PDB file of C-alpha atoms in Angstrom:
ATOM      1  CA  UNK A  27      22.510 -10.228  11.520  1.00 60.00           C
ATOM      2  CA  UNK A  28      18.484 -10.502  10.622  1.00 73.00           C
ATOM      3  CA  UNK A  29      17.582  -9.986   7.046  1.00 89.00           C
ATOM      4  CA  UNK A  30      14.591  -7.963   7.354  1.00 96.00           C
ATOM      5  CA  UNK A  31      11.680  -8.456   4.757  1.00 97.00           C
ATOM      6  CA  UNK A  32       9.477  -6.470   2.717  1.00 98.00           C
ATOM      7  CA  UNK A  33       6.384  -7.301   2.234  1.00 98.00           C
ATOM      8  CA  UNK A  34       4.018  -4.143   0.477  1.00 97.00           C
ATOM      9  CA  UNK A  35       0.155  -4.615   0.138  1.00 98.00           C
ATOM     10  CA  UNK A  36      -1.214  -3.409  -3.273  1.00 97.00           C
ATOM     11  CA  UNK A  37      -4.673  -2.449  -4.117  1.00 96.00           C
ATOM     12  CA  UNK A  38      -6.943   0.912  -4.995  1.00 96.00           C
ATOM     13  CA  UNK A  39      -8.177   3.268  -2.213  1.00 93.00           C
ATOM     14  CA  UNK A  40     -10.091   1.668   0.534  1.00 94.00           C
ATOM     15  CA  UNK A  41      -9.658  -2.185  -0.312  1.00 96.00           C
ATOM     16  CA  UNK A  42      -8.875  -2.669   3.002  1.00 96.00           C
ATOM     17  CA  UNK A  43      -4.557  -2.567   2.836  1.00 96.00           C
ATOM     18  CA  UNK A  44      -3.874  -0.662   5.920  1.00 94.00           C
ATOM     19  CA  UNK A  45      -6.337  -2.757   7.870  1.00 97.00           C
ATOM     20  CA  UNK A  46      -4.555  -5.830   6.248  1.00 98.00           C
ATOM     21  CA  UNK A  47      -1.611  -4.193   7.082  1.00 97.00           C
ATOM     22  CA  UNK A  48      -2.626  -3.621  10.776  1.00 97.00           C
ATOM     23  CA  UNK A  49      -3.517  -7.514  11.360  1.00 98.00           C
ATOM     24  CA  UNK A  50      -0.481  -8.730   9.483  1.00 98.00           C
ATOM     25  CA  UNK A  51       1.673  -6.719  11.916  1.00 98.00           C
ATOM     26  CA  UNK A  52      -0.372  -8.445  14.881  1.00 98.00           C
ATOM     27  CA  UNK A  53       0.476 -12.159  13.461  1.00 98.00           C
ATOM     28  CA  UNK A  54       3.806 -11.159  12.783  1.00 97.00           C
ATOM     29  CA  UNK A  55       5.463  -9.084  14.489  1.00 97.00           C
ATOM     30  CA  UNK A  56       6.477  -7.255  11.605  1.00 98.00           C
ATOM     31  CA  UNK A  57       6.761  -3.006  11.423  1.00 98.00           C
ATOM     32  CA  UNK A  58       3.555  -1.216   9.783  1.00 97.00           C
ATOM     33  CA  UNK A  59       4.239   1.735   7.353  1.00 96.00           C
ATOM     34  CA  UNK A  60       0.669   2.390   5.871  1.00 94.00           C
ATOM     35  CA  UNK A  61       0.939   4.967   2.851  1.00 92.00           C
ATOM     36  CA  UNK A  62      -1.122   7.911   4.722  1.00 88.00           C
ATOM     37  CA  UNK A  63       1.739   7.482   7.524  1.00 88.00           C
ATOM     38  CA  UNK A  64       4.038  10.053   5.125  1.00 92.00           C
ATOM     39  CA  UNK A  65       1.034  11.391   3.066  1.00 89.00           C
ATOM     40  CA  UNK A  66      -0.518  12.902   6.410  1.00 87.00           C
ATOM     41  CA  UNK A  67       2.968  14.536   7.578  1.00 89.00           C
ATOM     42  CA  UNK A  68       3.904  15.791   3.708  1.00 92.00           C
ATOM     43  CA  UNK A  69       0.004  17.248   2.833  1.00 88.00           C
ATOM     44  CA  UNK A  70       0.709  19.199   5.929  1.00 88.00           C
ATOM     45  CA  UNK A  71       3.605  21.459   4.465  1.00 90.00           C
ATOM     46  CA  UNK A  72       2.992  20.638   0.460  1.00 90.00           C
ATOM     47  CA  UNK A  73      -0.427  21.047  -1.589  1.00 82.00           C
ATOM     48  CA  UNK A  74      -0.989  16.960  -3.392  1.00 71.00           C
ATOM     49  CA  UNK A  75      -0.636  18.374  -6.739  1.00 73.00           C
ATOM     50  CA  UNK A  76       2.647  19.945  -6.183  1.00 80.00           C
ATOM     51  CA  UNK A  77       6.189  18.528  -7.711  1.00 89.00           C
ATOM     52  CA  UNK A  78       7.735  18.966  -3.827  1.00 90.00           C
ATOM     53  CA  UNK A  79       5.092  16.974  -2.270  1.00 89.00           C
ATOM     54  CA  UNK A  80       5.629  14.279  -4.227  1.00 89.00           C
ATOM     55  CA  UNK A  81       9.710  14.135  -4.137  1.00 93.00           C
ATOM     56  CA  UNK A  82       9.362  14.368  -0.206  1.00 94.00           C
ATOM     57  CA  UNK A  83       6.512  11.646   0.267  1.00 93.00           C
ATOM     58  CA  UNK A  84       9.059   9.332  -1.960  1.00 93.00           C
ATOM     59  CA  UNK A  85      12.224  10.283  -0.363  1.00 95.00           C
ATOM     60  CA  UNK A  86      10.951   9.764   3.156  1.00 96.00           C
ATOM     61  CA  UNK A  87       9.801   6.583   2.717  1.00 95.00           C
ATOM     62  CA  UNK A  88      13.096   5.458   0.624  1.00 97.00           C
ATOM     63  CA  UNK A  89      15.033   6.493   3.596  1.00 97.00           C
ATOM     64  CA  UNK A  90      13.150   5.172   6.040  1.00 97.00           C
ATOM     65  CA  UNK A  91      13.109   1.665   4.378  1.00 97.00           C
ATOM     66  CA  UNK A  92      17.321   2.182   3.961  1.00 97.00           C
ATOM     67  CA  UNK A  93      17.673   2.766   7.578  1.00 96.00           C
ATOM     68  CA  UNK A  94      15.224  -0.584   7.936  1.00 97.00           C
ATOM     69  CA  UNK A  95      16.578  -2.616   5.736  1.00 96.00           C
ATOM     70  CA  UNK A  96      19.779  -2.571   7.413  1.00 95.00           C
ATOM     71  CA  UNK A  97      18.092  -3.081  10.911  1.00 95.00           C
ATOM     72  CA  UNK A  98      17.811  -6.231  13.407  1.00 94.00           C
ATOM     73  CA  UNK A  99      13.873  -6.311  12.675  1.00 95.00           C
ATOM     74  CA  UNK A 100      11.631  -9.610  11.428  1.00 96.00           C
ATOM     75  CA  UNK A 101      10.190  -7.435   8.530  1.00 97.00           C
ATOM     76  CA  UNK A 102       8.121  -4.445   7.491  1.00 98.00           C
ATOM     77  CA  UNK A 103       5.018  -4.107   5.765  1.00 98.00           C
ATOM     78  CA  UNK A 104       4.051  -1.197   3.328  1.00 97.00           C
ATOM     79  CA  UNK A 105       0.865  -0.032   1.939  1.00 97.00           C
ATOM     80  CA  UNK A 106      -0.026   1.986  -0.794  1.00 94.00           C
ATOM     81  CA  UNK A 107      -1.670   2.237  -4.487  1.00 93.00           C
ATOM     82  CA  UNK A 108       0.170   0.739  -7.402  1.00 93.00           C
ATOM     83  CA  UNK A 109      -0.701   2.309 -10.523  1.00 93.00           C
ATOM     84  CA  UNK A 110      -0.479  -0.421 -13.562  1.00 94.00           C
ATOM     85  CA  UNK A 111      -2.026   1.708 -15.878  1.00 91.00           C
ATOM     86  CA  UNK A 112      -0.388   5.052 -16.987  1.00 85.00           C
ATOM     87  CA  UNK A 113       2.053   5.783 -14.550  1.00 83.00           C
ATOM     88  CA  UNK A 114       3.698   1.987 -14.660  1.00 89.00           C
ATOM     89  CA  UNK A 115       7.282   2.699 -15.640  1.00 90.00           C
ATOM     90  CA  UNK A 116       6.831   5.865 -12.665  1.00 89.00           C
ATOM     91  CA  UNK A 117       5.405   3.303 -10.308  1.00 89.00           C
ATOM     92  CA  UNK A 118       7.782   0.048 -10.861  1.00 92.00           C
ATOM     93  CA  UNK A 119      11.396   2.101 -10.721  1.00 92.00           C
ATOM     94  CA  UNK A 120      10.127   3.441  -7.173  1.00 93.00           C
ATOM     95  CA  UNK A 121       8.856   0.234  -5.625  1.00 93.00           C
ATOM     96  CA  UNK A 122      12.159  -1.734  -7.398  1.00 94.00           C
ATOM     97  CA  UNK A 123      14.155   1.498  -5.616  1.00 95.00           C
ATOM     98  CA  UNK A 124      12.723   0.045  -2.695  1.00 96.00           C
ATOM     99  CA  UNK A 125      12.669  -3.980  -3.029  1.00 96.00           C
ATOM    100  CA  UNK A 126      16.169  -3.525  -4.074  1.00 96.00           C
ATOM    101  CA  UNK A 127      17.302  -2.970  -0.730  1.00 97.00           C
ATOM    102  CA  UNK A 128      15.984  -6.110   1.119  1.00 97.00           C
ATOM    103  CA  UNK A 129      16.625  -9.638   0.590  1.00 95.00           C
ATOM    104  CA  UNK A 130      13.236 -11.278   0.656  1.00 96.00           C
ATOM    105  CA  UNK A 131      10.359  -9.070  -0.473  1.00 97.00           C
ATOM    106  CA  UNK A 132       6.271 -10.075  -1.069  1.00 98.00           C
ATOM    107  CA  UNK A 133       4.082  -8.387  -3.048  1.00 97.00           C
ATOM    108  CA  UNK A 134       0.081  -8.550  -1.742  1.00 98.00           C
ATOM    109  CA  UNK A 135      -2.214  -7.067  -4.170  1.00 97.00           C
ATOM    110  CA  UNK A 136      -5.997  -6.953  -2.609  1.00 98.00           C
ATOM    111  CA  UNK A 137      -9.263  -6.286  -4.610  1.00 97.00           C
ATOM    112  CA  UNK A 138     -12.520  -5.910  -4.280  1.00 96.00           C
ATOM    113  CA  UNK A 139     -15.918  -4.307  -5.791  1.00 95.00           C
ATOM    114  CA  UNK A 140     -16.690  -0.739  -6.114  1.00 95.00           C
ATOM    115  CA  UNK A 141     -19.491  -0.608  -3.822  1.00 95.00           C
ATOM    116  CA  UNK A 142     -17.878  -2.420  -0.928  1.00 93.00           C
ATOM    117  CA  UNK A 143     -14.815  -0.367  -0.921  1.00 93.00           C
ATOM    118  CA  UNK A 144     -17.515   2.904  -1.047  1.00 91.00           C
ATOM    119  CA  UNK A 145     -19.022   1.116   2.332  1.00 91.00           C
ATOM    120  CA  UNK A 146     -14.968   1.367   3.593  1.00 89.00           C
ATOM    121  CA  UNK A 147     -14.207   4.385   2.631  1.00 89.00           C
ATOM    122  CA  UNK A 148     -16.389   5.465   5.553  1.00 88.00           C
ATOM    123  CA  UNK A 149     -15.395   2.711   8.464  1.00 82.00           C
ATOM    124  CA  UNK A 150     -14.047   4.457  11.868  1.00 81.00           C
ATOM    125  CA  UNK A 151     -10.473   2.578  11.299  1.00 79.00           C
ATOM    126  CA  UNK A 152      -9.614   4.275   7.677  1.00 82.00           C
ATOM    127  CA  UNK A 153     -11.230   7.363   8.946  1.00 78.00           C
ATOM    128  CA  UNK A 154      -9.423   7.281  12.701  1.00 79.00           C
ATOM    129  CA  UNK A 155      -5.498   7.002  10.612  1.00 77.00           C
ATOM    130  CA  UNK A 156      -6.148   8.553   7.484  1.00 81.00           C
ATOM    131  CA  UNK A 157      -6.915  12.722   8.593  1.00 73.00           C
ATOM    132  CA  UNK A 158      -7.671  13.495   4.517  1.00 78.00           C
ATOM    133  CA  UNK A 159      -9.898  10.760   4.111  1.00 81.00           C
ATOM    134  CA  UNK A 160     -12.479  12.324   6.665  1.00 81.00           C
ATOM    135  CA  UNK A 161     -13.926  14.900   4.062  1.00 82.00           C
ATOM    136  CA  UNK A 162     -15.947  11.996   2.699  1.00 84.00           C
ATOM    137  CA  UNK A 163     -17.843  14.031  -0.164  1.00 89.00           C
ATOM    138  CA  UNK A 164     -13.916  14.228  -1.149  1.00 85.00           C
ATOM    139  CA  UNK A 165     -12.594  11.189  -0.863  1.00 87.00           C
ATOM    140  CA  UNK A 166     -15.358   9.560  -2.799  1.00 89.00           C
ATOM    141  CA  UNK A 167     -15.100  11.750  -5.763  1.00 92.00           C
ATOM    142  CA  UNK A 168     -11.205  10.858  -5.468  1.00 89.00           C
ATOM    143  CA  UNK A 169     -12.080   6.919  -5.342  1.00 92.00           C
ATOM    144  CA  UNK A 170     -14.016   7.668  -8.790  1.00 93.00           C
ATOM    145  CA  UNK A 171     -11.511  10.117 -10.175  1.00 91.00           C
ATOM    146  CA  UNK A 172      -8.687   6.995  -9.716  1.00 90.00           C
ATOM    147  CA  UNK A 173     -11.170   4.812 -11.583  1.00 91.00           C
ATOM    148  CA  UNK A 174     -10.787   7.090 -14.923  1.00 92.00           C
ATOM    149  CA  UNK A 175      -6.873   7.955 -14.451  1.00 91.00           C
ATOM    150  CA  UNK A 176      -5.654   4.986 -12.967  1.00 92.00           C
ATOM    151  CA  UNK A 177      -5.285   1.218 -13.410  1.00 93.00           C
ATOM    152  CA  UNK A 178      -5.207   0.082  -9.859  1.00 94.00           C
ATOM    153  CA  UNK A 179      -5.696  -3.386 -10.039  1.00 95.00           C
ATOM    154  CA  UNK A 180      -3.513  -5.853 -12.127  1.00 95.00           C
ATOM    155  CA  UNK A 181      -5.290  -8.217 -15.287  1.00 94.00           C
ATOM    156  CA  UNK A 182      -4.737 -11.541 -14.613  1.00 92.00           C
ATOM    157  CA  UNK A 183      -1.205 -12.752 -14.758  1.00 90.00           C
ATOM    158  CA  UNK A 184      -0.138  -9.144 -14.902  1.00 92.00           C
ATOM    159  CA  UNK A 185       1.145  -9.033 -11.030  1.00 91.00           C
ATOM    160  CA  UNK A 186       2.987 -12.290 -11.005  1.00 90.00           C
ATOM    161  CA  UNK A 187       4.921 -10.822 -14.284  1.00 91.00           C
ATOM    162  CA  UNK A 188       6.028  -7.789 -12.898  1.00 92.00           C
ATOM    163  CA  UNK A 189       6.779  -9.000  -8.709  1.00 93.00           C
ATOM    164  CA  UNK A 190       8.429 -11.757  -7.600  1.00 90.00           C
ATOM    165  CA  UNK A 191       6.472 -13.601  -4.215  1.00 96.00           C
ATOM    166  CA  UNK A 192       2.922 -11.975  -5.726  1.00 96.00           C
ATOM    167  CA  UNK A 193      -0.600 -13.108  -3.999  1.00 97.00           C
ATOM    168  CA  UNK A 194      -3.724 -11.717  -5.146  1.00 97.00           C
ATOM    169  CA  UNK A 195      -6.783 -11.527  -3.258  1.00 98.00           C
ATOM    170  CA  UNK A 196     -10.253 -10.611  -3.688  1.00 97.00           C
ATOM    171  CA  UNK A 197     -11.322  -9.530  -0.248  1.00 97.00           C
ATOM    172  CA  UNK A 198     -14.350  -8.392  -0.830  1.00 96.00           C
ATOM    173  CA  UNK A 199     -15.954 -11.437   1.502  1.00 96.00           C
ATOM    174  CA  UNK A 200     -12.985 -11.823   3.716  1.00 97.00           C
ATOM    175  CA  UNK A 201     -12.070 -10.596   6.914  1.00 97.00           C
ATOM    176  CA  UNK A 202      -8.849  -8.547   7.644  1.00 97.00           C
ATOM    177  CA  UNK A 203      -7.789 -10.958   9.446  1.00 97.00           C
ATOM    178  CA  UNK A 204      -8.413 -14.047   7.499  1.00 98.00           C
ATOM    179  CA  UNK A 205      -6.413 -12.532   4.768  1.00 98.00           C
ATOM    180  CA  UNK A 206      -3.582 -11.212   6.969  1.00 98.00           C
ATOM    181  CA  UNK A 207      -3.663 -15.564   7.799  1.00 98.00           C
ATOM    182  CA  UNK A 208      -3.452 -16.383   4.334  1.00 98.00           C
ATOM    183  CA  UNK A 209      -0.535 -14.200   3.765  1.00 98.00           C
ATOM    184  CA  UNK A 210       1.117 -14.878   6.936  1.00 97.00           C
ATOM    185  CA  UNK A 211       0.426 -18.961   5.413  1.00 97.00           C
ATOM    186  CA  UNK A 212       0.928 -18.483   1.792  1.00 97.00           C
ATOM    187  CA  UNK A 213       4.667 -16.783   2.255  1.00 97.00           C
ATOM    188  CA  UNK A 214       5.462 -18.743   5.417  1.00 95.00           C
ATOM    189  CA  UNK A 215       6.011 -15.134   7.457  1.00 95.00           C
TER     190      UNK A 215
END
């Protein structure tokens, strides 16, 4: 039977993961789970700043990647926010819920400046998959609200302490899919 892998892309809001995400899958083969995927289908039925939406966002995607993990499939990729600020000990007990259940698993972390992830925030793609996104006047204030509460980039070092198989890029001057090639290259995918 086929080990599946786990490979999640790291990174604040609109540094490009699910577009990553989207051209990794292409090279690959590999599943695409991009974090608004459950966030879109749980805002729908729970408010963001309630306890329930929260549990049900988590427990979908844990079962999802049980049922996966024990399928025939090459791999699956997963994108989302990784907080290594405040919420760390929250943050790493999820994800290692998660990693626990594969075999092989890759940690991507992407970065890039403020301004060009503003220019993102507002490309067709992000806004075409990501329904809560399209209130832009919103989603920027969120992108600067993140900066104050959250830490989501690692310090140097940081990510290759806390995840086995880490990369970090800064994108900021690299195509989607020239990064989804250096993965793909860099972990041999």
């Amino acid at each position: 039977m086929n080990m599946p892998k786990f490979i999640q892309i790291i990174g604040p809001q609109a540094v490009g993961k699910m577009t990553v995400g989207q051209e990794l899958a292409k090279i690959t083969g590999y599943k695409l789970l991009y974090n608004h995927m459950t966030i879109e289908l749980v805002r729908l039925i729970f408010d963001y700043d309630k306890k329930a939406y929260t549990k049900m966002n988590s427990l979908i995607r844990y079962e999802i990647f049980k049922e996966f993990a024990k399928s025939n499939e090459k791999g699956i990729i997963f994108t989302g926010c990784f907080d290594f600020g405040n919420d760390f000990e929250t943050e790493k007990m999820e994800i290692e819920k998660w990693m626990n259940l594969f075999k092989e698993t890759y940690t991507i972390e992407l970065e890039t400046t403020l301004e060009e992830r503003l220019r993102r925030n507002k490309t067709a793609n992000r806004l075409e998959y990501k329904a809560s996104k399209r209130d832009l006047e919103w989603s920027e204030k969120d992108i600067f609200r993140s900066l104050e509460r959250h830490r989501l980039n690692s310090n140097p070092g940081e990510g290759e302490k806390i995840f086995k198989n880490f990369y970090k890029i800064n994108n900021t001057n690299i195509s989607a899919e020239n990064v989804a090639k250096m993965i793909k290259e860099k972990f041999n995918l």
